[in-house]
Amino acid sequence: MTNYKLTIQYDGGRYKGWQRLGNGENTIQGKLEQVLSELEGEKVEIIGSSRTDAGVHALAQIANVKLNKNITESKISNYLNRYLPQDISVIEVIEVPDRFHARYHAKDKTYRYKIWNKVYPHPFMRKYSMHIETKLDVDKMIKAGQYFIGEHDFTAYSNAKSKKKTKVRSIHSMEIEENEGFIQIRVKGNGFLYNMVRKMVGTLIEVGLGHIDPDHIPDIIESKERNQTGRLADACGLYLEKIDV
Amino acid sequence: MTNYKLTIQYDGGRYKGWQRLGNGENTIQGKLEQVLSELEGEKVEIIGSSRTDAGVHALAQIANVKLNKNITESKISNYLNRYLPQDISVIEVIEVPDRFHARYHAKDKTYRYKIWNKVYPHPFMRKYSMHIETKLDVDKMIKAGQYFIGEHDFTAYSNAKSKKKTKVRSIHSMEIEENEGFIQIRVKGNGFLYNMVRKMVGTLIEVGLGHIDPDHIPDIIESKERNQTGRLADACGLYLEKIDV
């Protein structure tokens, strides 16, 4: 068997997220496994680095798949791009050592969030950004963002149903910048809980709107209370940007 | 009556172009007139600078409309953005002299065309660019593009059904550049015939593929034969970028 690492880009808009659910559910993993199984001639399983939520996009999801068939990297990639839906692209396929496991070997992850901050909607980015009509105070958001950096117990930013043993995660960086009407938030960390990025962005939006004081962020984190974080930012503004493996 | 100039951005993907057709046809002009008529309380007509085709986008279409109601610019713009579909945005409304007419006062027009030139499809730009899998020779395209500049009889680049008296148009500039997998073509002229930009881009694609020699462009233009120009580029890659009024 040969192990292949795949780099995948997708518009998550019409999918129920990465993870395969029951039969017939529309998921990224499901679509990839369907096409790869046709190529292989038998059922195969693909392992993703990150389980993106319903509606969340990926610029570079990393996955691995083991195939019996002796076939070149470019043939796999061409086959996938020919038979996958147009909103899922395979941008790279490379042979990797047998021990490579996309989830276990994922170290740091970078997510990007796009806010369109003008009074009028953006006709081309309406499905690829969150629209906030009220002018946000970006300086305050930048100040607030810095409090997330470091190792914290992110219980306040987790989902009530989460079964993760520990909710301690390290945020390495949080970059916030404004450019031509867009506010982009880029956050890098060693892992993120379910909905954690969208909840952090939700808090930052409340800060930008003047509803939460930037200096209040440490209290919110320390409170470990999920009702302190403000809104959950829309899925359509979130992109899995990079996985360090 | 007060005359207003509107700057409008739209995703033309699901519309039959700018120009209002019969009742109930899905057009940009039709949508705008519907909402403006509701605001005005009676039927109003909006005049556009450029009649973009079905599926063509606009970054800054210019239009004008005369309203009886005494209402501020920002109220008109807010009303439109509230009631228009999300794929049409009004980015500016300003009061202009009564004599201003968006079509008659349009001087130069700039169009932009986006080609995605990688083997894999672009999940986010699939509806906003034309996908050409084969690597195009951009240097040849740049060379070919220069031959369009100047005043020419563009009969070869017109539609057979066109009723325009003269097919002479002036192309002021043609910029072609490659950036991160995209080839962008920007063409500015004093006017364009129906389908003319998409036909010019079609020729440039044939040049990039090596099917047409760059130095053959003057012959194609001089031939005045419509079957010499190669393919018609997809509507979804074309954007009306700027109107000089």
Tab-separated table of C-alpha atoms in Angstrom:
chain	number	residue	atom	x	y	z
A	1	MET	CA	0.000	0.000	0.000
A	2	THR	CA	1.142	3.518	-0.698
A	3	ASN	CA	0.293	6.419	1.548
A	4	TYR	CA	-0.549	9.738	-0.100
A	5	LYS	CA	-0.841	13.204	1.416
A	6	LEU	CA	-3.492	15.377	-0.221
A	7	THR	CA	-3.861	19.149	-0.023
A	8	ILE	CA	-7.492	20.066	-0.561
A	9	GLN	CA	-9.286	23.356	-1.121
A	10	TYR	CA	-13.059	23.648	-0.797
A	11	ASP	CA	-16.023	25.949	-0.699
A	12	GLY	CA	-17.839	24.514	2.311
A	13	GLY	CA	-21.043	26.413	1.577
A	14	ARG	CA	-23.215	23.477	0.565
A	15	TYR	CA	-21.606	20.796	2.758
A	16	LYS	CA	-22.320	19.521	6.249
A	17	GLY	CA	-18.656	19.891	7.096
A	18	TRP	CA	-15.624	17.651	6.598
A	19	GLN	CA	-16.613	14.602	8.593
A	20	ARG	CA	-18.513	11.752	6.954
A	21	LEU	CA	-21.867	11.232	8.663
A	22	GLY	CA	-24.551	8.690	7.830
A	23	ASN	CA	-25.019	7.444	4.291
A	24	GLY	CA	-25.904	10.028	1.716
A	25	GLU	CA	-24.992	13.031	3.873
A	26	ASN	CA	-23.236	15.725	1.926
A	27	THR	CA	-19.746	15.979	3.449
A	28	ILE	CA	-16.290	16.716	2.058
A	29	GLN	CA	-14.843	13.482	3.418
A	30	GLY	CA	-17.783	11.566	1.942
A	31	LYS	CA	-17.295	13.089	-1.520
A	32	LEU	CA	-13.559	12.379	-1.512
A	33	GLU	CA	-14.008	8.789	-0.315
A	34	GLN	CA	-16.634	8.166	-2.971
A	35	VAL	CA	-14.337	9.244	-5.825
A	36	LEU	CA	-11.242	7.580	-4.322
A	37	SER	CA	-13.156	4.321	-3.848
A	38	GLU	CA	-14.163	4.390	-7.514
A	39	LEU	CA	-10.507	4.896	-8.452
A	40	GLU	CA	-9.331	2.105	-6.136
A	41	GLY	CA	-12.116	-0.316	-6.992
A	42	GLU	CA	-12.873	-0.881	-3.315
A	43	LYS	CA	-13.890	1.158	-0.287
A	44	VAL	CA	-11.156	3.462	1.023
A	45	GLU	CA	-10.979	5.800	3.992
A	46	ILE	CA	-9.468	9.268	3.940
A	47	ILE	CA	-8.170	10.915	7.116
A	48	GLY	CA	-8.380	14.695	7.455
A	49	SER	CA	-6.230	16.913	9.672
A	50	SER	CA	-9.106	19.081	10.742
A	51	ARG	CA	-12.837	18.472	10.981
A	52	THR	CA	-14.191	21.685	9.564
A	53	ASP	CA	-17.794	22.524	10.475
A	54	ALA	CA	-20.778	22.788	8.167
A	55	GLY	CA	-20.331	25.770	5.849
A	56	VAL	CA	-16.668	26.373	6.723
A	57	HIS	CA	-14.186	26.657	3.826
A	58	ALA	CA	-10.638	25.350	3.422
A	59	LEU	CA	-7.737	26.869	1.555
A	60	ALA	CA	-5.444	23.954	2.379
A	61	GLN	CA	-6.941	21.043	4.284
A	62	ILE	CA	-4.449	18.190	4.667
A	63	ALA	CA	-5.534	14.562	4.397
A	64	ASN	CA	-3.990	11.163	3.815
A	65	VAL	CA	-5.211	8.047	2.071
A	66	LYS	CA	-3.673	4.612	1.512
A	67	LEU	CA	-4.129	3.054	-1.914
A	68	ASN	CA	-3.232	-0.388	-3.255
A	69	LYS	CA	-3.256	0.626	-6.854
A	70	ASN	CA	0.121	1.551	-8.252
A	71	ILE	CA	-0.680	4.927	-9.716
A	72	THR	CA	1.230	8.212	-10.083
A	73	GLU	CA	0.572	11.260	-7.917
A	74	SER	CA	-0.563	13.327	-10.891
A	75	LYS	CA	-2.972	10.612	-12.052
A	76	ILE	CA	-4.634	10.564	-8.635
A	77	SER	CA	-4.903	14.323	-8.630
A	78	ASN	CA	-6.276	14.461	-12.203
A	79	TYR	CA	-8.818	11.722	-11.464
A	80	LEU	CA	-10.030	13.506	-8.338
A	81	ASN	CA	-10.329	16.894	-10.031
A	82	ARG	CA	-12.197	15.312	-12.916
A	83	TYR	CA	-14.796	13.531	-10.789
A	84	LEU	CA	-15.108	15.715	-7.685
A	85	PRO	CA	-17.705	18.513	-7.628
A	86	GLN	CA	-16.367	21.905	-8.778
A	87	ASP	CA	-16.377	23.265	-5.220
A	88	ILE	CA	-13.728	20.765	-4.045
A	89	SER	CA	-10.217	20.885	-5.549
A	90	VAL	CA	-7.171	18.763	-4.945
A	91	ILE	CA	-4.182	21.055	-5.297
A	92	GLU	CA	-1.436	18.576	-4.432
A	93	VAL	CA	-0.945	14.825	-4.064
A	94	ILE	CA	2.385	13.509	-2.793
A	95	GLU	CA	3.611	10.114	-1.696
A	96	VAL	CA	4.516	10.069	2.010
A	97	PRO	CA	5.963	7.497	4.419
A	98	ASP	CA	3.516	4.849	5.558
A	99	ARG	CA	3.467	6.197	9.130
A	100	PHE	CA	2.175	9.649	8.109
A	101	HIS	CA	-1.260	10.280	9.645
A	102	ALA	CA	-2.944	13.579	8.769
A	103	ARG	CA	-4.657	13.998	12.137
A	104	TYR	CA	-1.950	12.712	14.502
A	105	HIS	CA	0.809	14.556	12.663
A	106	ALA	CA	-1.028	17.878	12.536
A	107	LYS	CA	0.863	20.340	14.695
A	108	ASP	CA	-0.228	23.950	14.360
A	109	LYS	CA	-3.337	25.104	12.552
A	110	THR	CA	-4.074	28.505	11.075
A	111	TYR	CA	-7.579	29.794	10.478
A	112	ARG	CA	-8.591	32.945	8.662
A	113	TYR	CA	-11.834	34.840	9.178
A	114	LYS	CA	-13.206	37.453	6.759
A	115	ILE	CA	-15.585	40.233	7.806
A	116	TRP	CA	-17.020	42.578	5.174
A	117	ASN	CA	-17.510	45.852	7.027
A	118	LYS	CA	-19.380	48.243	4.739
A	119	VAL	CA	-23.017	49.322	4.836
A	120	TYR	CA	-23.755	47.647	1.501
A	121	PRO	CA	-23.429	43.889	0.934
A	122	HIS	CA	-20.524	42.570	-1.167
A	123	PRO	CA	-22.094	40.878	-4.221
A	124	PHE	CA	-19.128	38.568	-4.852
A	125	MET	CA	-18.119	37.816	-1.272
A	126	ARG	CA	-21.567	37.426	0.261
A	127	LYS	CA	-21.049	33.671	0.629
A	128	TYR	CA	-17.389	34.004	1.604
A	129	SER	CA	-17.435	36.575	4.413
A	130	MET	CA	-19.613	37.768	7.277
A	131	HIS	CA	-21.311	41.081	6.616
A	132	ILE	CA	-21.288	43.579	9.508
A	133	GLU	CA	-22.872	46.876	8.455
A	134	THR	CA	-21.872	48.895	11.523
A	135	LYS	CA	-18.331	50.255	11.368
A	136	LEU	CA	-16.131	48.186	13.692
A	137	ASP	CA	-13.363	49.699	15.803
A	138	VAL	CA	-10.418	47.665	14.500
A	139	ASP	CA	-7.900	49.131	16.977
A	140	LYS	CA	-10.002	47.841	19.854
A	141	MET	CA	-10.289	44.446	18.161
A	142	ILE	CA	-6.506	44.261	17.747
A	143	LYS	CA	-6.053	45.090	21.438
A	144	ALA	CA	-8.621	42.471	22.474
A	145	GLY	CA	-7.098	39.848	20.180
A	146	GLN	CA	-3.786	39.935	22.030
A	147	TYR	CA	-5.416	38.575	25.204
A	148	PHE	CA	-6.187	35.273	23.465
A	149	ILE	CA	-2.495	34.610	22.805
A	150	GLY	CA	-0.835	32.048	25.073
A	151	GLU	CA	-2.004	28.917	26.829
A	152	HIS	CA	-5.490	29.124	28.290
A	153	ASP	CA	-8.364	26.911	29.355
A	154	PHE	CA	-10.844	27.739	26.595
A	155	THR	CA	-13.936	26.225	28.254
A	156	ALA	CA	-15.760	29.541	27.709
A	157	TYR	CA	-15.045	29.127	23.978
A	158	SER	CA	-16.063	25.478	23.771
A	159	ASN	CA	-19.328	23.825	22.905
A	160	ALA	CA	-21.464	22.496	25.772
A	161	LYS	CA	-21.577	19.077	24.116
A	162	SER	CA	-17.794	18.837	23.737
A	163	LYS	CA	-16.349	15.629	25.147
A	164	LYS	CA	-12.715	16.721	24.917
A	165	LYS	CA	-10.805	15.830	28.080
A	166	THR	CA	-8.901	19.068	28.212
A	167	LYS	CA	-9.957	22.441	26.945
A	168	VAL	CA	-6.487	23.926	27.313
A	169	ARG	CA	-5.139	25.181	23.991
A	170	SER	CA	-2.261	27.448	22.984
A	171	ILE	CA	-2.837	30.380	20.671
A	172	HIS	CA	0.442	31.401	19.025
A	173	SER	CA	-0.685	34.458	17.100
A	174	MET	CA	-3.710	36.579	16.335
A	175	GLU	CA	-3.338	39.035	13.460
A	176	ILE	CA	-6.143	41.452	12.671
A	177	GLU	CA	-5.996	43.817	9.742
A	178	GLU	CA	-8.286	45.989	7.688
A	179	ASN	CA	-7.995	46.223	3.936
A	180	GLU	CA	-10.429	47.695	1.404
A	181	GLY	CA	-13.522	47.131	3.507
A	182	PHE	CA	-12.512	43.690	4.765
A	183	ILE	CA	-11.365	42.923	8.280
A	184	GLN	CA	-9.298	39.762	8.280
A	185	ILE	CA	-8.504	37.823	11.421
A	186	ARG	CA	-5.786	35.192	11.275
A	187	VAL	CA	-5.327	32.943	14.259
A	188	LYS	CA	-2.714	30.249	14.709
A	189	GLY	CA	-2.681	27.702	17.499
A	190	ASN	CA	-1.867	24.133	18.444
A	191	GLY	CA	-5.520	23.161	18.232
A	192	PHE	CA	-9.014	24.550	18.370
A	193	LEU	CA	-12.154	23.292	20.091
A	194	TYR	CA	-15.408	22.880	18.187
A	195	ASN	CA	-16.677	26.382	17.226
A	196	MET	CA	-13.779	28.004	19.106
A	197	VAL	CA	-12.578	30.253	16.261
A	198	ARG	CA	-16.097	31.412	15.417
A	199	LYS	CA	-16.741	32.186	19.099
A	200	MET	CA	-13.487	34.145	19.432
A	201	VAL	CA	-14.382	36.117	16.301
A	202	GLY	CA	-17.844	36.676	17.803
A	203	THR	CA	-16.243	38.235	20.886
A	204	LEU	CA	-13.990	40.379	18.696
A	205	ILE	CA	-17.034	41.630	16.775
A	206	GLU	CA	-18.713	42.614	20.065
A	207	VAL	CA	-15.513	44.457	20.995
A	208	GLY	CA	-15.476	46.197	17.609
A	209	LEU	CA	-19.091	47.250	18.140
A	210	GLY	CA	-18.236	48.674	21.557
A	211	HIS	CA	-20.322	46.119	23.495
A	212	ILE	CA	-17.367	44.442	25.200
A	213	ASP	CA	-14.292	46.246	26.523
A	214	PRO	CA	-10.998	44.847	25.135
A	215	ASP	CA	-9.582	44.580	28.652
A	216	HIS	CA	-12.493	42.368	29.661
A	217	ILE	CA	-11.243	39.407	27.537
A	218	PRO	CA	-9.123	37.810	30.305
A	219	ASP	CA	-12.188	37.829	32.595
A	220	ILE	CA	-14.279	36.126	29.923
A	221	ILE	CA	-11.664	33.409	29.421
A	222	GLU	CA	-11.214	32.921	33.170
A	223	SER	CA	-14.969	32.810	33.813
A	224	LYS	CA	-15.162	29.530	31.815
A	225	GLU	CA	-18.779	30.510	31.148
A	226	ARG	CA	-20.042	29.971	27.622
A	227	ASN	CA	-22.646	32.770	27.807
A	228	GLN	CA	-19.964	35.474	28.214
A	229	THR	CA	-18.444	35.266	24.753
A	230	GLY	CA	-21.042	37.041	22.647
A	231	ARG	CA	-22.250	35.850	19.275
A	232	LEU	CA	-21.085	32.919	17.169
A	233	ALA	CA	-19.658	34.347	13.930
A	234	ASP	CA	-21.134	32.970	10.666
A	235	ALA	CA	-19.573	29.800	9.250
A	236	CYS	CA	-19.268	31.303	5.747
A	237	GLY	CA	-16.525	33.753	6.846
A	238	LEU	CA	-14.203	31.016	8.173
A	239	TYR	CA	-11.363	29.381	6.233
A	240	LEU	CA	-8.989	26.644	7.352
A	241	GLU	CA	-5.846	28.247	5.942
A	242	LYS	CA	-2.893	26.077	6.855
A	243	ILE	CA	-1.952	22.919	8.736
A	244	ASP	CA	1.650	22.439	9.819
A	245	VAL	CA	2.467	18.739	9.562
B	1	MET	CA	-37.378	66.163	-10.044
B	2	THR	CA	-33.905	65.339	-8.808
B	3	ASN	CA	-31.424	63.369	-10.868
B	4	TYR	CA	-29.247	60.830	-9.060
B	5	LYS	CA	-26.171	59.005	-10.265
B	6	LEU	CA	-25.844	55.485	-8.893
B	7	THR	CA	-22.738	53.294	-8.786
B	8	ILE	CA	-23.793	49.664	-8.760
B	9	GLN	CA	-21.927	46.418	-8.182
B	10	TYR	CA	-23.429	43.051	-9.100
B	11	ASP	CA	-22.842	39.369	-9.467
B	12	GLY	CA	-24.448	38.826	-12.879
B	13	GLY	CA	-24.458	35.028	-12.492
B	14	ARG	CA	-28.210	34.540	-12.170
B	15	TYR	CA	-29.382	37.479	-14.311
B	16	LYS	CA	-30.222	37.816	-17.988
B	17	GLY	CA	-28.020	40.893	-18.175
B	18	TRP	CA	-28.565	44.555	-17.389
B	19	GLN	CA	-31.325	45.433	-19.804
B	20	ARG	CA	-34.975	45.057	-18.823
B	21	LEU	CA	-36.735	42.596	-21.118
B	22	GLY	CA	-40.368	41.487	-21.017
B	23	ASN	CA	-42.265	41.358	-17.754
B	24	GLY	CA	-40.897	39.058	-15.112
B	25	GLU	CA	-37.518	38.538	-16.770
B	26	ASN	CA	-34.684	38.524	-14.298
B	27	THR	CA	-32.530	41.548	-15.163
B	28	ILE	CA	-30.451	44.007	-13.136
B	29	GLN	CA	-32.314	47.012	-14.547
B	30	GLY	CA	-35.631	45.289	-13.795
B	31	LYS	CA	-34.676	44.609	-10.162
B	32	LEU	CA	-33.477	48.188	-9.618
B	33	GLU	CA	-36.578	49.711	-11.221
B	34	GLN	CA	-38.818	47.493	-9.127
B	35	VAL	CA	-37.286	48.664	-5.833
B	36	LEU	CA	-36.959	52.312	-6.954
B	37	SER	CA	-40.613	52.336	-8.073
B	38	GLU	CA	-41.654	51.066	-4.635
B	39	LEU	CA	-39.622	53.880	-3.051
B	40	GLU	CA	-41.055	56.512	-5.403
B	41	GLY	CA	-44.637	55.246	-5.279
B	42	GLU	CA	-44.850	55.225	-9.066
B	43	LYS	CA	-43.071	53.653	-11.990
B	44	VAL	CA	-39.551	54.964	-12.572
B	45	GLU	CA	-36.968	54.238	-15.227
B	46	ILE	CA	-33.266	53.804	-14.585
B	47	ILE	CA	-30.687	54.401	-17.315
B	48	GLY	CA	-27.474	52.361	-17.304
B	49	SER	CA	-24.155	53.309	-18.888
B	50	SER	CA	-23.507	49.852	-20.208
B	51	ARG	CA	-25.776	46.965	-21.130
B	52	THR	CA	-23.891	44.067	-19.640
B	53	ASP	CA	-24.786	40.629	-21.067
B	54	ALA	CA	-26.348	37.698	-19.282
B	55	GLY	CA	-23.964	36.374	-16.653
B	56	VAL	CA	-21.543	39.318	-16.817
B	57	HIS	CA	-20.589	41.038	-13.545
B	58	ALA	CA	-20.083	44.701	-12.679
B	59	LEU	CA	-17.703	46.265	-10.194
B	60	ALA	CA	-18.970	49.780	-10.908
B	61	GLN	CA	-21.857	50.116	-13.326
B	62	ILE	CA	-23.059	53.724	-13.561
B	63	ALA	CA	-26.747	54.584	-13.840
B	64	ASN	CA	-29.031	57.561	-13.331
B	65	VAL	CA	-32.583	57.898	-12.151
B	66	LYS	CA	-34.904	60.883	-11.691
B	67	LEU	CA	-37.034	60.931	-8.562
B	68	ASN	CA	-39.802	63.279	-7.449
B	69	LYS	CA	-39.541	62.402	-3.812
B	70	ASN	CA	-37.382	64.714	-1.767
B	71	ILE	CA	-35.091	62.217	-0.122
B	72	THR	CA	-31.405	62.171	0.866
B	73	GLU	CA	-28.736	60.287	-1.059
B	74	SER	CA	-28.001	57.987	1.870
B	75	LYS	CA	-31.700	57.167	2.336
B	76	ILE	CA	-31.962	56.081	-1.309
B	77	SER	CA	-28.856	53.974	-0.988
B	78	ASN	CA	-30.013	52.392	2.298
B	79	TYR	CA	-33.448	51.640	0.880
B	80	LEU	CA	-31.964	49.992	-2.211
B	81	ASN	CA	-29.477	47.895	-0.268
B	82	ARG	CA	-32.232	46.798	2.090
B	83	TYR	CA	-34.649	45.636	-0.612
B	84	LEU	CA	-32.397	44.583	-3.487
B	85	PRO	CA	-31.218	40.952	-3.703
B	86	GLN	CA	-27.848	40.293	-2.011
B	87	ASP	CA	-26.086	39.958	-5.355
B	88	ILE	CA	-26.775	43.593	-6.304
B	89	SER	CA	-25.244	46.416	-4.245
B	90	VAL	CA	-25.509	50.157	-4.528
B	91	ILE	CA	-22.164	51.537	-3.469
B	92	GLU	CA	-22.817	55.237	-4.098
B	93	VAL	CA	-25.745	57.575	-4.745
B	94	ILE	CA	-25.063	61.220	-5.551
B	95	GLU	CA	-27.221	64.074	-6.774
B	96	VAL	CA	-26.185	65.226	-10.247
B	97	PRO	CA	-27.303	68.005	-12.610
B	98	ASP	CA	-30.556	67.328	-14.422
B	99	ARG	CA	-28.816	66.974	-17.787
B	100	PHE	CA	-26.644	64.025	-16.662
B	101	HIS	CA	-27.503	60.905	-18.669
B	102	ALA	CA	-25.613	57.711	-17.776
B	103	ARG	CA	-25.524	56.352	-21.326
B	104	TYR	CA	-24.919	59.559	-23.311
B	105	HIS	CA	-22.323	60.826	-20.852
B	106	ALA	CA	-20.361	57.572	-20.707
B	107	LYS	CA	-16.971	58.203	-22.260
B	108	ASP	CA	-14.435	55.422	-21.795
B	109	LYS	CA	-15.242	51.990	-20.432
B	110	THR	CA	-12.925	49.522	-18.774
B	111	TYR	CA	-13.603	45.802	-18.649
B	112	ARG	CA	-11.678	43.182	-16.739
B	113	TYR	CA	-11.509	39.497	-17.591
B	114	LYS	CA	-10.320	36.776	-15.203
B	115	ILE	CA	-8.911	33.454	-16.354
B	116	TRP	CA	-8.015	30.780	-13.786
B	117	ASN	CA	-5.105	28.901	-15.350
B	118	LYS	CA	-4.335	25.877	-13.198
B	119	VAL	CA	-5.128	22.214	-13.796
B	120	TYR	CA	-7.503	22.093	-10.820
B	121	PRO	CA	-10.670	24.203	-10.560
B	122	HIS	CA	-10.755	27.145	-8.144
B	123	PRO	CA	-13.491	26.346	-5.570
B	124	PHE	CA	-14.145	29.998	-4.684
B	125	MET	CA	-13.714	31.600	-8.099
B	126	ARG	CA	-15.434	28.976	-10.232
B	127	LYS	CA	-18.371	31.316	-10.872
B	128	TYR	CA	-16.155	34.397	-11.178
B	129	SER	CA	-13.505	33.353	-13.686
B	130	MET	CA	-13.057	31.147	-16.750
B	131	HIS	CA	-11.119	27.971	-16.065
B	132	ILE	CA	-8.478	27.023	-18.655
B	133	GLU	CA	-6.570	23.898	-17.569
B	134	THR	CA	-3.836	24.064	-20.219
B	135	LYS	CA	-1.003	26.434	-19.342
B	136	LEU	CA	-1.327	29.593	-21.448
B	137	ASP	CA	1.661	31.425	-22.903
B	138	VAL	CA	1.104	34.841	-21.325
B	139	ASP	CA	3.986	36.528	-23.200
B	140	LYS	CA	2.344	35.631	-26.500
B	141	MET	CA	-1.009	36.930	-25.208
B	142	ILE	CA	0.587	40.234	-24.187
B	143	LYS	CA	2.133	40.572	-27.650
B	144	ALA	CA	-1.180	39.765	-29.351
B	145	GLY	CA	-3.106	42.147	-27.095
B	146	GLN	CA	-1.114	45.138	-28.353
B	147	TYR	CA	-2.541	44.713	-31.863
B	148	PHE	CA	-6.034	45.532	-30.612
B	149	ILE	CA	-4.937	48.975	-29.410
B	150	GLY	CA	-5.959	51.899	-31.604
B	151	GLU	CA	-8.936	52.640	-33.836
B	152	HIS	CA	-10.187	49.656	-35.818
B	153	ASP	CA	-13.289	48.400	-37.576
B	154	PHE	CA	-14.236	45.580	-35.205
B	155	THR	CA	-16.728	43.826	-37.508
B	156	ALA	CA	-14.850	40.544	-36.946
B	157	TYR	CA	-15.493	41.029	-33.220
B	158	SER	CA	-19.161	41.952	-33.527
B	159	ASN	CA	-22.302	39.878	-33.409
B	160	ALA	CA	-23.998	38.968	-36.699
B	161	LYS	CA	-27.283	40.424	-35.424
B	162	SER	CA	-25.730	43.760	-34.449
B	163	LYS	CA	-27.565	46.748	-35.881
B	164	LYS	CA	-24.900	49.326	-34.937
B	165	LYS	CA	-24.223	51.720	-37.812
B	166	THR	CA	-20.482	51.745	-37.312
B	167	LYS	CA	-18.296	49.017	-35.902
B	168	VAL	CA	-15.306	51.316	-35.553
B	169	ARG	CA	-14.124	51.530	-31.965
B	170	SER	CA	-10.971	52.766	-30.244
B	171	ILE	CA	-9.112	50.579	-27.794
B	172	HIS	CA	-6.937	52.731	-25.530
B	173	SER	CA	-5.151	50.053	-23.531
B	174	MET	CA	-4.913	46.318	-23.066
B	175	GLU	CA	-3.107	45.133	-19.948
B	176	ILE	CA	-2.493	41.440	-19.414
B	177	GLU	CA	-0.887	40.098	-16.269
B	178	GLU	CA	-0.454	36.837	-14.437
B	179	ASN	CA	-0.746	36.607	-10.680
B	180	GLU	CA	-1.075	33.539	-8.461
B	181	GLY	CA	-2.676	31.360	-11.111
B	182	PHE	CA	-4.941	34.068	-12.511
B	183	ILE	CA	-4.467	35.787	-15.840
B	184	GLN	CA	-6.202	39.148	-15.799
B	185	ILE	CA	-6.962	41.099	-18.936
B	186	ARG	CA	-7.941	44.741	-18.605
B	187	VAL	CA	-9.161	46.541	-21.664
B	188	LYS	CA	-10.163	50.188	-21.933
B	189	GLY	CA	-11.864	51.747	-24.921
B	190	ASN	CA	-14.373	54.328	-26.060
B	191	GLY	CA	-17.011	51.636	-26.554
B	192	PHE	CA	-17.465	47.938	-27.140
B	193	LEU	CA	-19.776	46.039	-29.469
B	194	TYR	CA	-22.013	43.254	-28.206
B	195	ASN	CA	-19.768	40.306	-27.134
B	196	MET	CA	-16.654	42.192	-28.332
B	197	VAL	CA	-14.636	41.827	-25.112
B	198	ARG	CA	-15.469	38.131	-24.769
B	199	LYS	CA	-14.484	37.551	-28.414
B	200	MET	CA	-11.179	39.420	-27.996
B	201	VAL	CA	-10.443	37.358	-24.880
B	202	GLY	CA	-11.370	34.243	-26.887
B	203	THR	CA	-8.741	35.138	-29.492
B	204	LEU	CA	-6.178	35.806	-26.756
B	205	ILE	CA	-6.890	32.369	-25.257
B	206	GLU	CA	-6.292	30.754	-28.670
B	207	VAL	CA	-3.023	32.694	-28.865
B	208	GLY	CA	-2.064	31.524	-25.379
B	209	LEU	CA	-2.805	27.919	-26.398
B	210	GLY	CA	-0.598	28.317	-29.481
B	211	HIS	CA	-3.486	27.961	-31.957
B	212	ILE	CA	-3.223	31.518	-33.295
B	213	ASP	CA	0.020	33.389	-33.906
B	214	PRO	CA	0.162	36.787	-32.117
B	215	ASP	CA	1.199	38.501	-35.368
B	216	HIS	CA	-1.939	37.181	-37.060
B	217	ILE	CA	-4.231	39.527	-35.063
B	218	PRO	CA	-4.102	42.430	-37.566
B	219	ASP	CA	-5.188	40.001	-40.334
B	220	ILE	CA	-8.106	38.761	-38.219
B	221	ILE	CA	-9.268	42.334	-37.553
B	222	GLU	CA	-8.850	43.333	-41.216
B	223	SER	CA	-10.642	40.214	-42.474
B	224	LYS	CA	-13.888	41.481	-40.858
B	225	GLU	CA	-14.910	37.820	-40.723
B	226	ARG	CA	-16.551	36.628	-37.548
B	227	ASN	CA	-15.368	33.031	-37.896
B	228	GLN	CA	-11.694	34.038	-37.582
B	229	THR	CA	-11.714	35.107	-33.947
B	230	GLY	CA	-11.791	31.758	-32.161
B	231	ARG	CA	-13.947	30.997	-29.172
B	232	LEU	CA	-16.268	33.260	-27.191
B	233	ALA	CA	-14.906	33.472	-23.627
B	234	ASP	CA	-17.338	32.563	-20.805
B	235	ALA	CA	-19.555	35.354	-19.457
B	236	CYS	CA	-18.711	34.530	-15.822
B	237	GLY	CA	-15.105	35.784	-16.205
B	238	LEU	CA	-16.114	39.258	-17.375
B	239	TYR	CA	-16.487	42.344	-15.162
B	240	LEU	CA	-17.504	45.856	-16.122
B	241	GLU	CA	-14.858	47.634	-14.040
B	242	LYS	CA	-15.153	51.357	-14.658
B	243	ILE	CA	-17.101	53.902	-16.657
B	244	ASP	CA	-15.610	57.347	-17.148
B	245	VAL	CA	-18.446	59.872	-17.128
